[in-house]
XYZ file of N, CA and C in Angstrom:
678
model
N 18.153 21.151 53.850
C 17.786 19.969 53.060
C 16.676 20.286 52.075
N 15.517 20.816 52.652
C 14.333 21.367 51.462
C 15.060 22.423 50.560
N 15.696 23.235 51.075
C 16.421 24.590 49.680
C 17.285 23.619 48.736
N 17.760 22.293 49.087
C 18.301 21.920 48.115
C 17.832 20.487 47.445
N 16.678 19.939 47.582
C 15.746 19.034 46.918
C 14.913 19.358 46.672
N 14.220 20.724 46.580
C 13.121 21.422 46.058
C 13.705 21.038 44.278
N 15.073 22.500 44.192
C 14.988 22.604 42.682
C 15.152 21.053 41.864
N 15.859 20.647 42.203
C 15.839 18.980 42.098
C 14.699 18.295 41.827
N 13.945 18.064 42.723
C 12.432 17.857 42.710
C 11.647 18.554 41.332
N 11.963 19.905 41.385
C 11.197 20.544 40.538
C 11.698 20.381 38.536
N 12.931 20.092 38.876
C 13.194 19.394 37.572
C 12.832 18.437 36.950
N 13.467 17.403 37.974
C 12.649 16.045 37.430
C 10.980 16.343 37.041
N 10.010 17.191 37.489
C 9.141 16.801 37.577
C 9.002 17.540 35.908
N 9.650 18.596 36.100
C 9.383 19.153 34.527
C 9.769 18.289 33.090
N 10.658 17.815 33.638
C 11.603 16.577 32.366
C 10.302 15.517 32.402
N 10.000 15.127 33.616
C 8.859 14.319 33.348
C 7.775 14.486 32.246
N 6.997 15.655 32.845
C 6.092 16.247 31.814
C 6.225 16.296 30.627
N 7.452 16.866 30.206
C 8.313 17.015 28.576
C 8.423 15.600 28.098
N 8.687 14.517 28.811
C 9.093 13.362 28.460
C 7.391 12.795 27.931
N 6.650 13.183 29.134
C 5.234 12.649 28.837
C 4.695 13.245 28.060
N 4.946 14.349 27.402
C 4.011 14.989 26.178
C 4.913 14.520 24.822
N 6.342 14.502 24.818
C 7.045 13.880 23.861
C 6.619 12.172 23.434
N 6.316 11.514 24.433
C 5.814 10.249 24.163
C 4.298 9.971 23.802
N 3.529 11.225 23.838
C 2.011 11.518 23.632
C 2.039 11.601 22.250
N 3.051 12.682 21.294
C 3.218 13.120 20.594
C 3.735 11.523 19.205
N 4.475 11.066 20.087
C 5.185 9.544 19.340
C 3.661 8.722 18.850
N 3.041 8.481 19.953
C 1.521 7.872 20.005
C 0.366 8.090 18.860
N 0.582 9.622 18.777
C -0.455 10.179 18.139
C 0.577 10.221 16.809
N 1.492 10.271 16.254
C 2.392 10.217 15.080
C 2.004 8.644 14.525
N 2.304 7.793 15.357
C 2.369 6.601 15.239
C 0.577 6.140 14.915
N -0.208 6.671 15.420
C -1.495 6.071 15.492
C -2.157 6.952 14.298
N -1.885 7.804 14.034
C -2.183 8.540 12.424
C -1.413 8.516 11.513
N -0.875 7.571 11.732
C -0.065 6.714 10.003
C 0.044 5.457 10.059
N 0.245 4.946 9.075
C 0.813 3.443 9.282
C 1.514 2.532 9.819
N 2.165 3.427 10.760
C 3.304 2.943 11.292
C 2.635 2.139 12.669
N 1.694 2.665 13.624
C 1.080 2.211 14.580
C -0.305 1.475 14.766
N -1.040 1.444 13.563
C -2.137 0.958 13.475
C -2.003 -0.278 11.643
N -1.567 -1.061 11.909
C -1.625 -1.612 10.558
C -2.854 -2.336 10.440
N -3.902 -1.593 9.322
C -5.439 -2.531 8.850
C -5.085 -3.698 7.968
N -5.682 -4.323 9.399
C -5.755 -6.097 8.261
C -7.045 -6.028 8.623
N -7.908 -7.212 7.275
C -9.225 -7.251 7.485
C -10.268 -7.707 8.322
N -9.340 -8.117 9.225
C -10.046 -8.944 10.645
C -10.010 -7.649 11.725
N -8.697 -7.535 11.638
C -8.352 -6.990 13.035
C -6.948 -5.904 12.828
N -7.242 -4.770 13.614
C -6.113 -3.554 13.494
C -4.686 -4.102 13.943
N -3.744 -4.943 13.544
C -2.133 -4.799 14.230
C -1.873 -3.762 14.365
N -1.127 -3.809 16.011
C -0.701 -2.483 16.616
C 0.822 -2.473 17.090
N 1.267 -1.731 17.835
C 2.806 -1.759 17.995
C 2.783 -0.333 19.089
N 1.278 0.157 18.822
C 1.243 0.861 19.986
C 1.596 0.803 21.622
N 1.855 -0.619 21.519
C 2.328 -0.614 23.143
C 3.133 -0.905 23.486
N 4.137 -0.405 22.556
C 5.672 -0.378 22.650
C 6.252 0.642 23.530
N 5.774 2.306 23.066
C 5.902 3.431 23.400
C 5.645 3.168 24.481
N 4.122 2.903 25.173
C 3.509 2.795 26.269
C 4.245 2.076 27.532
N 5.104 1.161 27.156
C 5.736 0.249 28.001
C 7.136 0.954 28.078
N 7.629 1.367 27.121
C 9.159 1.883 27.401
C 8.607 3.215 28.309
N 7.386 4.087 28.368
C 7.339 4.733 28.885
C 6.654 4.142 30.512
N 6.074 3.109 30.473
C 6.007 3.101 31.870
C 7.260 2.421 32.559
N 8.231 1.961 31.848
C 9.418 1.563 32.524
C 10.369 2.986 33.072
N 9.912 4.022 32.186
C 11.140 4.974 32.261
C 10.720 6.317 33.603
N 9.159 6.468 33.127
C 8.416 7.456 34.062
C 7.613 7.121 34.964
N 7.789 5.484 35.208
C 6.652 5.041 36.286
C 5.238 4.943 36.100
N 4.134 4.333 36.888
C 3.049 3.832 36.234
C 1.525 4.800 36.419
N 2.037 6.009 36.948
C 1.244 7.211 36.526
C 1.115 7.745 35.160
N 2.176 8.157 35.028
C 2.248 8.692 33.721
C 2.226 7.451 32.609
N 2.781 6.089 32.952
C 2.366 4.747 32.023
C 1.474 5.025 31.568
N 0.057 4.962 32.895
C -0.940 4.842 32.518
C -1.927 5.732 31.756
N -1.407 7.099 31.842
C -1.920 8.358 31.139
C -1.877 7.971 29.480
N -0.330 7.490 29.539
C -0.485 6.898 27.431
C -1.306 5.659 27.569
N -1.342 5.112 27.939
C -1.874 3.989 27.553
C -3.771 4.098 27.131
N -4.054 5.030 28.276
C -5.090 6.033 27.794
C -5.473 6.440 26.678
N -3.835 7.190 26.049
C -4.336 7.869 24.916
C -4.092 6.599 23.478
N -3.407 5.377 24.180
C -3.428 4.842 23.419
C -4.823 3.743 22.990
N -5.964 3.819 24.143
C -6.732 3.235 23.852
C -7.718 4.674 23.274
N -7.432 6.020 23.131
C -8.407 6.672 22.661
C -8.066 6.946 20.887
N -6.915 6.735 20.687
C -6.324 6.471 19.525
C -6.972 5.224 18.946
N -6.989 4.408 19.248
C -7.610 2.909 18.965
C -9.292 3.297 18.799
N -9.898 3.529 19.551
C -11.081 4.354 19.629
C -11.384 4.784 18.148
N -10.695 5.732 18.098
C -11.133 7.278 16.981
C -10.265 6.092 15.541
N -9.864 5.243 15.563
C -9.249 4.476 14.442
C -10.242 3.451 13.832
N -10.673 3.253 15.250
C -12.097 1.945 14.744
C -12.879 2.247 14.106
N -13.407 3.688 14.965
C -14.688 3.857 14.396
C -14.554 4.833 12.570
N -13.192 5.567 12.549
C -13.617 6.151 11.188
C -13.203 5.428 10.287
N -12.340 4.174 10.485
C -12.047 3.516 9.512
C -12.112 1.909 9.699
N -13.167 1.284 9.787
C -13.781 0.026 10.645
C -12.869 -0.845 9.956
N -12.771 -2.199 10.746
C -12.609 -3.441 9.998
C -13.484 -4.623 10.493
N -13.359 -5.686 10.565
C -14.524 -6.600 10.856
C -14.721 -6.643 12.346
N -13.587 -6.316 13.259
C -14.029 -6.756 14.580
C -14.076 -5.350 15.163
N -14.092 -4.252 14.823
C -14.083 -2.707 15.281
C -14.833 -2.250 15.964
N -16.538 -3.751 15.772
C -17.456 -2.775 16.817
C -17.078 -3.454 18.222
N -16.082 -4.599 18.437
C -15.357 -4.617 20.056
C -14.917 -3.167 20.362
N -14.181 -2.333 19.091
C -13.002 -1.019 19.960
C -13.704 0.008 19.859
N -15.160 0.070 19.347
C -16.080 1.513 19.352
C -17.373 1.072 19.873
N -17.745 1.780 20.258
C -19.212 1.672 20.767
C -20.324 2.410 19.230
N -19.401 3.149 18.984
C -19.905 3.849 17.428
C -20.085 2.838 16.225
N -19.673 2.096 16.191
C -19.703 0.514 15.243
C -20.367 -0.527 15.846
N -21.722 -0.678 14.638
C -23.304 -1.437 15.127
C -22.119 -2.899 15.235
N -22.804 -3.481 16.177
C -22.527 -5.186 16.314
C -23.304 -5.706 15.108
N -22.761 -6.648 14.519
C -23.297 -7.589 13.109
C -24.806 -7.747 13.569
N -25.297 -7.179 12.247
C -27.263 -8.080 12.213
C -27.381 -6.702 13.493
N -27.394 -6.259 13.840
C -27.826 -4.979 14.694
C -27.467 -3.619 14.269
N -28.176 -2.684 15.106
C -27.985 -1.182 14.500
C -27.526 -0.485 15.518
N -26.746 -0.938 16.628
C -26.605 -0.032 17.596
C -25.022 -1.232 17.807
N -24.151 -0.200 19.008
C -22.993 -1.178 19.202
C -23.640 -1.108 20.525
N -21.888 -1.540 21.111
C -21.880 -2.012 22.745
C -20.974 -1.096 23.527
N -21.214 -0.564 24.876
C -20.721 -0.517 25.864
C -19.605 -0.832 26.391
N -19.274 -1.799 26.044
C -18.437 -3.134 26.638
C -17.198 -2.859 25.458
N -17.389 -2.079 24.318
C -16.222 -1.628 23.647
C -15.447 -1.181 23.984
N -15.962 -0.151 25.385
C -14.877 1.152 25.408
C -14.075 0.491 26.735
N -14.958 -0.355 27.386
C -13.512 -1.125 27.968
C -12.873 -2.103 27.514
N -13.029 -2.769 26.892
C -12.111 -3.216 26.001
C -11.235 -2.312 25.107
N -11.582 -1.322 24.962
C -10.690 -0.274 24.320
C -9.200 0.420 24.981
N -9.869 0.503 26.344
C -9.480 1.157 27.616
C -8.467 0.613 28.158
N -9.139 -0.305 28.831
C -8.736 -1.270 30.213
C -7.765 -1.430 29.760
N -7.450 -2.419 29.382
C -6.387 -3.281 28.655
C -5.121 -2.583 28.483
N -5.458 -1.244 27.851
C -4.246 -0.453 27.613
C -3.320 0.444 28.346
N -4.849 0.615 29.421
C -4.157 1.683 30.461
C -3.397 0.758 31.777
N -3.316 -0.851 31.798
C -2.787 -1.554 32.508
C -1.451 -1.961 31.736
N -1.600 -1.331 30.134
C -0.250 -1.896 29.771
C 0.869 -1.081 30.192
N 0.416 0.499 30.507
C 1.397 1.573 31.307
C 1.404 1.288 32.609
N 0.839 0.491 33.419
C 1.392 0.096 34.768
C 1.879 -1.251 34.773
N 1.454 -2.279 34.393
C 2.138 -3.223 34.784
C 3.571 -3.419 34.368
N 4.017 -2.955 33.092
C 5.820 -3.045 33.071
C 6.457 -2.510 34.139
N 6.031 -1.534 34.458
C 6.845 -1.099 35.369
C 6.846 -1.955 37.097
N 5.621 -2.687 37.415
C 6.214 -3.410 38.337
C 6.505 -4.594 37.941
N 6.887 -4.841 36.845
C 8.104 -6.286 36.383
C 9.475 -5.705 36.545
N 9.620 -4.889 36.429
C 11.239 -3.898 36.401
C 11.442 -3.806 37.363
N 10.311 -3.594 38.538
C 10.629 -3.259 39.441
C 11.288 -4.790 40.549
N 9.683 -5.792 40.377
C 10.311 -6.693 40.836
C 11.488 -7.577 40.260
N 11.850 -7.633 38.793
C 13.338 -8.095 39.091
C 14.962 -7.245 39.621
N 14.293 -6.137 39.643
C 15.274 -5.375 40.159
C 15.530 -5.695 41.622
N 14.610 -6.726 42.236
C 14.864 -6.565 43.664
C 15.713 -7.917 43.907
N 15.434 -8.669 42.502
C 16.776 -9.645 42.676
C 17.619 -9.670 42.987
N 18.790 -10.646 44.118
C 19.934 -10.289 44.473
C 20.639 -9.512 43.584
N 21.119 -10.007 42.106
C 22.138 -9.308 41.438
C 21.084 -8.283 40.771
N 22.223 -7.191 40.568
C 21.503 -6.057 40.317
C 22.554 -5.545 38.979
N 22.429 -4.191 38.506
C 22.967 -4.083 37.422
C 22.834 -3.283 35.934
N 23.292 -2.749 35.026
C 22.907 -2.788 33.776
C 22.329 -4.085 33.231
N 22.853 -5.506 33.254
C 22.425 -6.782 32.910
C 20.914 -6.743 33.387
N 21.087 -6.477 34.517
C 19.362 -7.226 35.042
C 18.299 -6.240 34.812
N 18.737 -4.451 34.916
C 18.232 -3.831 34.520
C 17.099 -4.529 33.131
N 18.419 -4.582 31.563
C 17.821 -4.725 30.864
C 17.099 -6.125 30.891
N 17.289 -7.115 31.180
C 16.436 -8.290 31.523
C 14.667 -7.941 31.966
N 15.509 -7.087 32.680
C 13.851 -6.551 33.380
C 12.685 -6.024 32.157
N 13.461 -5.479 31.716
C 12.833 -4.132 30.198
C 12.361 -5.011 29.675
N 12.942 -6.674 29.281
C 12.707 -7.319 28.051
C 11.271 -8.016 28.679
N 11.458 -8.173 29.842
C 10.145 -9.426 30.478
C 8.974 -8.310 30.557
N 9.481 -6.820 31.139
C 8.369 -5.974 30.980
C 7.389 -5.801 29.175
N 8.401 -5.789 28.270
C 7.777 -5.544 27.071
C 7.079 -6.990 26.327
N 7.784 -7.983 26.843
C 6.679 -9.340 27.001
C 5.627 -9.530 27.487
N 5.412 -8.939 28.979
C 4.300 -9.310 29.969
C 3.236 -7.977 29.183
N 3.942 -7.026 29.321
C 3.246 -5.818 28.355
C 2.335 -5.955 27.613
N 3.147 -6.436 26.101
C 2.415 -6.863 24.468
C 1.272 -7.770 25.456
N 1.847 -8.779 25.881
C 0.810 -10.295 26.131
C -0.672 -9.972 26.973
N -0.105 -9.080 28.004
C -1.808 -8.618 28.979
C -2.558 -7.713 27.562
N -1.920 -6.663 26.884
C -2.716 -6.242 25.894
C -3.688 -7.199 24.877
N -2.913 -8.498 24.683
C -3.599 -8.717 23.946
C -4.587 -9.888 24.305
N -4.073 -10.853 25.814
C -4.638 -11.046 26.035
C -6.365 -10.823 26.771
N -6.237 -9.983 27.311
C -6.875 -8.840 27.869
C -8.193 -8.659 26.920
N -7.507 -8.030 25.718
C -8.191 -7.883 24.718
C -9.367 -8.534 24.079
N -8.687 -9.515 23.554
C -9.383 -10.542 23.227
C -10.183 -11.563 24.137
N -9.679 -11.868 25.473
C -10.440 -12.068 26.851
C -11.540 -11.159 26.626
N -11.588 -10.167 27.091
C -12.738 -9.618 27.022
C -13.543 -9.598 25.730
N -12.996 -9.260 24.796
C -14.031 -9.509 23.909
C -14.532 -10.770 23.674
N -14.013 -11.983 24.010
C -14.393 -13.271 23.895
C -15.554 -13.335 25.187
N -15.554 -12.767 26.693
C -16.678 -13.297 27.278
C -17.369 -11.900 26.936
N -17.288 -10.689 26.519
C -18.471 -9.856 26.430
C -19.179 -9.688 25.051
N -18.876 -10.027 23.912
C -19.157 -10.331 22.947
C -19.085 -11.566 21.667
N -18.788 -12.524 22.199
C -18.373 -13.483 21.819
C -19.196 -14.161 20.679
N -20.640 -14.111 20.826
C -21.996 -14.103 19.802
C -21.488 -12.814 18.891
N -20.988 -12.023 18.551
C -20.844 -10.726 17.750
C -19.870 -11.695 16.900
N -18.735 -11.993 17.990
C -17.593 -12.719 17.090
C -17.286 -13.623 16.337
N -18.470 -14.835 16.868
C -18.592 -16.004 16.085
C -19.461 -15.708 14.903
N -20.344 -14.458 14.991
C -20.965 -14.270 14.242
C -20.009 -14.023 12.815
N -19.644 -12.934 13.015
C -17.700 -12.404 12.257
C -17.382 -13.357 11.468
N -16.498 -13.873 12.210
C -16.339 -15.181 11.462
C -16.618 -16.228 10.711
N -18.221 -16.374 11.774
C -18.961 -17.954 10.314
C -19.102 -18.748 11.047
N -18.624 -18.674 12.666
C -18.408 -19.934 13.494
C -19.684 -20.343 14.710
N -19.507 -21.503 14.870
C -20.227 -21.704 15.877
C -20.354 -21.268 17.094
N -20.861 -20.978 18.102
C -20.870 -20.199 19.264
C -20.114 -20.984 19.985
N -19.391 -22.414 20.088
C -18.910 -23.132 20.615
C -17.597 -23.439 20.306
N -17.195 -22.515 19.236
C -15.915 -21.985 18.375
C -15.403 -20.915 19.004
N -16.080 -20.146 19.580
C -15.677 -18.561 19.534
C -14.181 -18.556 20.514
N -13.694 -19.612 21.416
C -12.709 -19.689 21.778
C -11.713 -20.330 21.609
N -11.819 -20.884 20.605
C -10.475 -21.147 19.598
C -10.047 -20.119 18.665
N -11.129 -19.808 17.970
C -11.035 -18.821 17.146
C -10.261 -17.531 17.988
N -10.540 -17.243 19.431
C -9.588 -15.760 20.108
C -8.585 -16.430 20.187
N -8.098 -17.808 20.092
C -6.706 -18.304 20.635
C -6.236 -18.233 19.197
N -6.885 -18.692 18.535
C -6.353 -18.463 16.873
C -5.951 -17.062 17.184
N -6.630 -16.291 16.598
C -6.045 -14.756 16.191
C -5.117 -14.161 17.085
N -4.892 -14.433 18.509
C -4.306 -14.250 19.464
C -2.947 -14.208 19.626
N -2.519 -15.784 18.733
C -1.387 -16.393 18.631
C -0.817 -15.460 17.392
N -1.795 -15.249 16.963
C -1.093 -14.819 15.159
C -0.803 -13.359 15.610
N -1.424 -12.429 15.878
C -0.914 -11.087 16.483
C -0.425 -10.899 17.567
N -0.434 -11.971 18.676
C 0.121 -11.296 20.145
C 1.739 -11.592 19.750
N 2.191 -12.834 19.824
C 3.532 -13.608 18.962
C 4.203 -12.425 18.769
N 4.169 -12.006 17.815
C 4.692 -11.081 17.139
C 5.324 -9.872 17.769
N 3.916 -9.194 18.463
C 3.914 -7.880 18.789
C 4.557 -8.497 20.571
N 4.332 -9.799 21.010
C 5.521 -9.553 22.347
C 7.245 -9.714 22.140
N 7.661 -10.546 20.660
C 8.692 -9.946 20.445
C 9.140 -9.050 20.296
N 8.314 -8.291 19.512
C 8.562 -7.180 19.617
C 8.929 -6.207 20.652
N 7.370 -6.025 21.483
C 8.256 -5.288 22.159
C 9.188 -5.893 23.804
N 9.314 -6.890 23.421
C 10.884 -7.483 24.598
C 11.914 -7.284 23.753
N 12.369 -6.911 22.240
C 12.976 -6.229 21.800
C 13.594 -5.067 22.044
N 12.173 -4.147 21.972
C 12.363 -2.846 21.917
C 12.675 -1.898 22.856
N 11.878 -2.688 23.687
C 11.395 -1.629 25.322
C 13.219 -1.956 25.880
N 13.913 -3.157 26.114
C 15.622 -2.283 26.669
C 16.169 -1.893 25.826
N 16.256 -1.564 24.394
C 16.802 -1.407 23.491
C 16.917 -0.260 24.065
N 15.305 0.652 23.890
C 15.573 1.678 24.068
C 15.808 2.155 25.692
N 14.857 1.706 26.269
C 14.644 2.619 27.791
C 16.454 2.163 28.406
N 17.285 0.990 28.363
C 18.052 1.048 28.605
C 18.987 2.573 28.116
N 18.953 2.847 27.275
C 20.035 4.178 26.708
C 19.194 5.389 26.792
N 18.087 5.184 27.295
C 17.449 6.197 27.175
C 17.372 7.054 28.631
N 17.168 5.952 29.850
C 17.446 6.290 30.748
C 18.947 6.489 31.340
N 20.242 6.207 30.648
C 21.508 6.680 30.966
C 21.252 7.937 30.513
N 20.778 8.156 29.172
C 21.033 9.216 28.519
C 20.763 10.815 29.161
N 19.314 10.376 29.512
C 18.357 11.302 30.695
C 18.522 11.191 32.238
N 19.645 10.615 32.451
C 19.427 10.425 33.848
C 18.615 9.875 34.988
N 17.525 8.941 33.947
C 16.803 8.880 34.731
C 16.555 7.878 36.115
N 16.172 7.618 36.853
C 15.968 6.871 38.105
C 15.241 5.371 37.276
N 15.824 4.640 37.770
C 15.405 3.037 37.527
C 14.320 2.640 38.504
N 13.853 2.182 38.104
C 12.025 1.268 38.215
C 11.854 1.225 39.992
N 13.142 0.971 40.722
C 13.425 0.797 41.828
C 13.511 2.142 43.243
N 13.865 3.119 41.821
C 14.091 4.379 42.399
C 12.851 5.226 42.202
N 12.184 5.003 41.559
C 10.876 5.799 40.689
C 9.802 5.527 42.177
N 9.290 7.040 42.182
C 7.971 6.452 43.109
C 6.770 6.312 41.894
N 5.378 6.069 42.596
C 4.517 5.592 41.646
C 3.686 6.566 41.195
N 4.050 8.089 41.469
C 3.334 9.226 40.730
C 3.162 9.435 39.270
């Protein structure tokens, strides 16, 4: 039994790796052009956690969480060399308004948020997979609620935190009253999260559905959590 689930074992684990440096590679393509970071003057639109989610649906929420990593260090190194008004939330290198120093509280907000967007799809896939009916159908059902719940913790997350850890920075930003500052995250919230969770409940079965026939790979159900 071990002489013949070793090489087995040892494949998958290599396809893994290849898969996880190929989707590193998408990240960092995507986050040094236009395609993954679009500057508006408030705030960076992203689409970065598209990749991140089709990959924690496909490789499980180890390796999820490894991009999601690089997708908050991408976000990072974007803020700070090329700022926009709310950038000193995603760098600690970008002074908070009327001050000369930033915050702390950037780099988890930078972080957090992202590296939960590579684990949590994958246990939405997982738990509707445990639904009676099972399937290609429910499969992709699963993909679509994962790349919903996905986009939405990112951005809620996001802006959550930056609303209770900097929230005086933000109203400042803006023009608003300190008693504003949480309409104003539900404002901007609506206008970029919207978007980017159609998106990716779009994208994420579009692809990971054909992607995982294509590769063989084990479904959300079959995946352990390495």
């Amino acid at each position: 039994m071990t002489n013949s689930t070793a090489p087995s074992t040892r494949r998958a684990g290599i396809q893994g790796l290849v898969l996880t440096a190929l989707f590193t590679a998408i990240l960092l393509l995507m986050g040094f052009t236009p395609l993954g970071l679009i500057d508006l003057p408030m705030i960076k639109a992203t689409i970065l956690h598209v990749p991140v989610i089709i990959a924690s649906v496909l490789l499980g929420p180890g390796k999820g969480a490894f991009l999601g990593g690089v997708f908050g260090a991408i976000s990072l190194w974007k803020n700070t060399m090329a700022p926009s008004l709310l950038s000193f939330a995603f760098s600690p290198f970008v002074p908070l308004p009327g001050e000369g120093r930033g915050s702390l509280w950037a780099v988890a907000i930078c972080f957090v948020p992202r590296i939960l967007v590579g684990v949590l799809p994958w246990l939405v896939v997982r738990g509707v997979e445990l639904l009676p009916r099972g399937g290609t159908l429910t499969y992709a059902a699963g993909c679509a609620a994962a790349g919903a719940v996905g986009a939405a913790v990112n951005t809620a997350l996001v802006m959550g935190l930056m609303g209770l850890t900097l929230g005086g920075s933000f109203a400042a930003v803006q023009g608003i009253a300190g008693d504003a500052v949480w309409g104003g995250i539900l404002s901007l919230s609506l206008a970029n999260g919207v978007p980017e969770a159609v998106a990716a409940a779009v994208l994420t079965p579009a692809v990971a559905v054909g992607a995982g026939k294509a590769l063989k790979l084990k479904r959300g159900r079959e995946q352990n959590a390495k």
